[in-house]
Amino acid sequence: MCRGCYKWGEDEDGPDLPTLGRREIVEAGPLVKTLKERWPALFTERQLFAEFNRIATTNLENYFFGAVDCYTPCFVTIFKSKKGSVGEKLAEIVQLIDSRKPNVTAVRTLVLQGLSVLLGDDPSNF
């Protein structure tokens, strides 16, 4: 079976990238497009978390959402300080954040939408 058709083995920790594949990625530094074609399973949420945990011995999802929760008040302050068209979009998001305080998932989503507006990206993908 060619590498592009490699079927990931299922175990308790999820699929594991073969050692030769890791070496190829680190040494050759291929483009992301090439990686997606050759190793599509690397781009699943489950595999991303497993690889991060293997390398950093940290649960990426818990770490990320913990940081979002920790910095939410700072983000809201930044959102409130912005002016112009970006400030108007962020003001709408801040109002929604204030109205949904008990719902942690909704607040996280709104903060991430606000960050995308602040950085000039399209927040509609959330």
PDB file of C-alpha atoms in Angstrom:
ATOM      1  CA  MET A   1       0.000   0.000   0.000  1.00  0.00           C
ATOM      2  CA  CYS A   2       1.427   3.436  -0.882  1.00  0.00           C
ATOM      3  CA  ARG A   3       1.991   6.014   1.828  1.00  0.00           C
ATOM      4  CA  GLY A   4      -0.730   8.271   0.464  1.00  0.00           C
ATOM      5  CA  CYS A   5      -3.264   5.489   1.073  1.00  0.00           C
ATOM      6  CA  TYR A   6      -1.930   4.535   4.495  1.00  0.00           C
ATOM      7  CA  LYS A   7      -4.740   3.487   6.809  1.00  0.00           C
ATOM      8  CA  TRP A   8      -4.147   4.621  10.336  1.00  0.00           C
ATOM      9  CA  GLY A   9      -4.239   1.895  12.969  1.00  0.00           C
ATOM     10  CA  GLU A  10      -6.788   2.354  15.681  1.00  0.00           C
ATOM     11  CA  ASP A  11      -5.644   2.041  19.254  1.00  0.00           C
ATOM     12  CA  GLU A  12      -6.650   3.658  22.529  1.00  0.00           C
ATOM     13  CA  ASP A  13      -4.594   6.787  21.904  1.00  0.00           C
ATOM     14  CA  GLY A  14      -5.798   7.146  18.328  1.00  0.00           C
ATOM     15  CA  PRO A  15      -3.765   6.814  15.179  1.00  0.00           C
ATOM     16  CA  ASP A  16       0.003   7.181  15.344  1.00  0.00           C
ATOM     17  CA  LEU A  17       2.151   8.782  12.662  1.00  0.00           C
ATOM     18  CA  PRO A  18       4.859   6.307  11.621  1.00  0.00           C
ATOM     19  CA  THR A  19       8.429   7.239  12.522  1.00  0.00           C
ATOM     20  CA  LEU A  20       9.468   7.589   8.872  1.00  0.00           C
ATOM     21  CA  GLY A  21       6.609  10.024   8.327  1.00  0.00           C
ATOM     22  CA  ARG A  22       7.699  12.147  11.287  1.00  0.00           C
ATOM     23  CA  ARG A  23      11.267  12.175  10.014  1.00  0.00           C
ATOM     24  CA  GLU A  24      10.085  13.159   6.532  1.00  0.00           C
ATOM     25  CA  ILE A  25       8.011  16.038   7.906  1.00  0.00           C
ATOM     26  CA  VAL A  26      10.777  17.373  10.158  1.00  0.00           C
ATOM     27  CA  GLU A  27      13.676  17.016   7.723  1.00  0.00           C
ATOM     28  CA  ALA A  28      12.021  17.890   4.407  1.00  0.00           C
ATOM     29  CA  GLY A  29       9.608  20.549   5.669  1.00  0.00           C
ATOM     30  CA  PRO A  30       6.997  19.937   2.950  1.00  0.00           C
ATOM     31  CA  LEU A  31       4.183  22.365   2.178  1.00  0.00           C
ATOM     32  CA  VAL A  32       0.938  21.962   4.126  1.00  0.00           C
ATOM     33  CA  LYS A  33      -0.870  21.126   0.882  1.00  0.00           C
ATOM     34  CA  THR A  34       1.539  18.229   0.297  1.00  0.00           C
ATOM     35  CA  LEU A  35       1.096  17.030   3.873  1.00  0.00           C
ATOM     36  CA  LYS A  36      -2.690  17.056   3.514  1.00  0.00           C
ATOM     37  CA  GLU A  37      -2.428  14.945   0.377  1.00  0.00           C
ATOM     38  CA  ARG A  38       0.041  12.421   1.803  1.00  0.00           C
ATOM     39  CA  TRP A  39      -1.075  12.301   5.447  1.00  0.00           C
ATOM     40  CA  PRO A  40      -4.753  13.324   5.605  1.00  0.00           C
ATOM     41  CA  ALA A  41      -5.259  11.793   9.054  1.00  0.00           C
ATOM     42  CA  LEU A  42      -2.812  14.314  10.526  1.00  0.00           C
ATOM     43  CA  PHE A  43      -5.400  17.015  10.054  1.00  0.00           C
ATOM     44  CA  THR A  44      -8.182  15.463  12.117  1.00  0.00           C
ATOM     45  CA  GLU A  45      -8.916  17.022  15.485  1.00  0.00           C
ATOM     46  CA  ARG A  46      -8.254  13.732  17.253  1.00  0.00           C
ATOM     47  CA  GLN A  47      -4.845  13.253  15.622  1.00  0.00           C
ATOM     48  CA  LEU A  48      -3.816  16.849  16.243  1.00  0.00           C
ATOM     49  CA  PHE A  49      -4.568  16.502  19.958  1.00  0.00           C
ATOM     50  CA  ALA A  50      -2.786  13.118  20.113  1.00  0.00           C
ATOM     51  CA  GLU A  51       0.367  14.458  18.417  1.00  0.00           C
ATOM     52  CA  PHE A  52       0.437  17.559  20.623  1.00  0.00           C
ATOM     53  CA  ASN A  53       0.006  15.399  23.731  1.00  0.00           C
ATOM     54  CA  ARG A  54       2.799  13.082  22.549  1.00  0.00           C
ATOM     55  CA  ILE A  55       5.196  15.988  22.004  1.00  0.00           C
ATOM     56  CA  ALA A  56       4.288  18.343  24.849  1.00  0.00           C
ATOM     57  CA  THR A  57       2.644  15.914  27.314  1.00  0.00           C
ATOM     58  CA  THR A  58      -0.148  18.452  27.704  1.00  0.00           C
ATOM     59  CA  ASN A  59      -3.825  18.207  26.834  1.00  0.00           C
ATOM     60  CA  LEU A  60      -4.086  20.867  24.117  1.00  0.00           C
ATOM     61  CA  GLU A  61      -7.861  21.259  24.296  1.00  0.00           C
ATOM     62  CA  ASN A  62      -7.916  21.823  28.070  1.00  0.00           C
ATOM     63  CA  TYR A  63      -4.915  24.138  27.884  1.00  0.00           C
ATOM     64  CA  PHE A  64      -6.402  26.202  25.045  1.00  0.00           C
ATOM     65  CA  PHE A  65      -9.845  26.622  26.590  1.00  0.00           C
ATOM     66  CA  GLY A  66      -8.292  27.348  29.987  1.00  0.00           C
ATOM     67  CA  ALA A  67      -6.285  30.162  28.399  1.00  0.00           C
ATOM     68  CA  VAL A  68      -9.372  31.497  26.583  1.00  0.00           C
ATOM     69  CA  ASP A  69     -11.270  31.528  29.898  1.00  0.00           C
ATOM     70  CA  CYS A  70      -8.367  33.194  31.708  1.00  0.00           C
ATOM     71  CA  TYR A  71      -7.934  35.961  29.135  1.00  0.00           C
ATOM     72  CA  THR A  72     -11.625  36.586  28.377  1.00  0.00           C
ATOM     73  CA  PRO A  73     -11.818  39.707  30.616  1.00  0.00           C
ATOM     74  CA  CYS A  74      -8.728  41.149  28.888  1.00  0.00           C
ATOM     75  CA  PHE A  75     -10.147  40.394  25.457  1.00  0.00           C
ATOM     76  CA  VAL A  76     -13.454  42.062  26.365  1.00  0.00           C
ATOM     77  CA  THR A  77     -11.553  45.168  27.531  1.00  0.00           C
ATOM     78  CA  ILE A  78      -9.660  45.278  24.223  1.00  0.00           C
ATOM     79  CA  PHE A  79     -12.894  44.750  22.269  1.00  0.00           C
ATOM     80  CA  LYS A  80     -14.541  47.666  24.119  1.00  0.00           C
ATOM     81  CA  SER A  81     -11.601  49.983  23.398  1.00  0.00           C
ATOM     82  CA  LYS A  82     -11.746  49.597  19.620  1.00  0.00           C
ATOM     83  CA  LYS A  83     -13.366  52.273  17.462  1.00  0.00           C
ATOM     84  CA  GLY A  84     -14.626  52.500  13.879  1.00  0.00           C
ATOM     85  CA  SER A  85     -16.257  49.697  11.925  1.00  0.00           C
ATOM     86  CA  VAL A  86     -14.240  47.052  13.786  1.00  0.00           C
ATOM     87  CA  GLY A  87     -15.328  48.611  17.071  1.00  0.00           C
ATOM     88  CA  GLU A  88     -18.979  48.461  16.012  1.00  0.00           C
ATOM     89  CA  LYS A  89     -18.730  44.753  15.186  1.00  0.00           C
ATOM     90  CA  LEU A  90     -16.906  44.097  18.444  1.00  0.00           C
ATOM     91  CA  ALA A  91     -19.504  46.088  20.428  1.00  0.00           C
ATOM     92  CA  GLU A  92     -22.197  43.707  19.173  1.00  0.00           C
ATOM     93  CA  ILE A  93     -20.096  40.737  20.271  1.00  0.00           C
ATOM     94  CA  VAL A  94     -19.440  42.296  23.703  1.00  0.00           C
ATOM     95  CA  GLN A  95     -23.192  42.763  24.228  1.00  0.00           C
ATOM     96  CA  LEU A  96     -23.730  39.090  23.419  1.00  0.00           C
ATOM     97  CA  ILE A  97     -20.900  38.078  25.777  1.00  0.00           C
ATOM     98  CA  ASP A  98     -22.449  40.108  28.601  1.00  0.00           C
ATOM     99  CA  SER A  99     -25.847  38.504  28.009  1.00  0.00           C
ATOM    100  CA  ARG A 100     -24.488  34.918  28.018  1.00  0.00           C
ATOM    101  CA  LYS A 101     -22.173  34.884  31.038  1.00  0.00           C
ATOM    102  CA  PRO A 102     -23.454  31.585  32.494  1.00  0.00           C
ATOM    103  CA  ASN A 103     -22.958  29.700  29.210  1.00  0.00           C
ATOM    104  CA  VAL A 104     -19.201  29.074  29.038  1.00  0.00           C
ATOM    105  CA  THR A 105     -19.270  27.545  25.550  1.00  0.00           C
ATOM    106  CA  ALA A 106     -21.190  30.497  24.104  1.00  0.00           C
ATOM    107  CA  VAL A 107     -18.815  33.005  25.722  1.00  0.00           C
ATOM    108  CA  ARG A 108     -15.770  31.128  24.380  1.00  0.00           C
ATOM    109  CA  THR A 109     -17.270  31.094  20.893  1.00  0.00           C
ATOM    110  CA  LEU A 110     -18.016  34.816  21.025  1.00  0.00           C
ATOM    111  CA  VAL A 111     -14.508  35.650  22.264  1.00  0.00           C
ATOM    112  CA  LEU A 112     -12.995  33.649  19.400  1.00  0.00           C
ATOM    113  CA  GLN A 113     -15.318  35.429  16.955  1.00  0.00           C
ATOM    114  CA  GLY A 114     -14.202  38.744  18.426  1.00  0.00           C
ATOM    115  CA  LEU A 115     -10.554  37.813  17.989  1.00  0.00           C
ATOM    116  CA  SER A 116     -11.159  36.980  14.346  1.00  0.00           C
ATOM    117  CA  VAL A 117     -12.844  40.383  13.826  1.00  0.00           C
ATOM    118  CA  LEU A 118      -9.971  42.096  15.631  1.00  0.00           C
ATOM    119  CA  LEU A 119      -7.436  40.329  13.404  1.00  0.00           C
ATOM    120  CA  GLY A 120      -9.386  41.141  10.235  1.00  0.00           C
ATOM    121  CA  ASP A 121     -10.628  37.618   9.483  1.00  0.00           C
ATOM    122  CA  ASP A 122     -14.139  36.421   8.682  1.00  0.00           C
ATOM    123  CA  PRO A 123     -15.854  35.359  11.939  1.00  0.00           C
ATOM    124  CA  SER A 124     -18.689  33.550  10.154  1.00  0.00           C
ATOM    125  CA  ASN A 125     -16.773  30.249  10.260  1.00  0.00           C
ATOM    126  CA  PHE A 126     -17.472  29.827  13.972  1.00  0.00           C
TER     127      PHE A 126
END
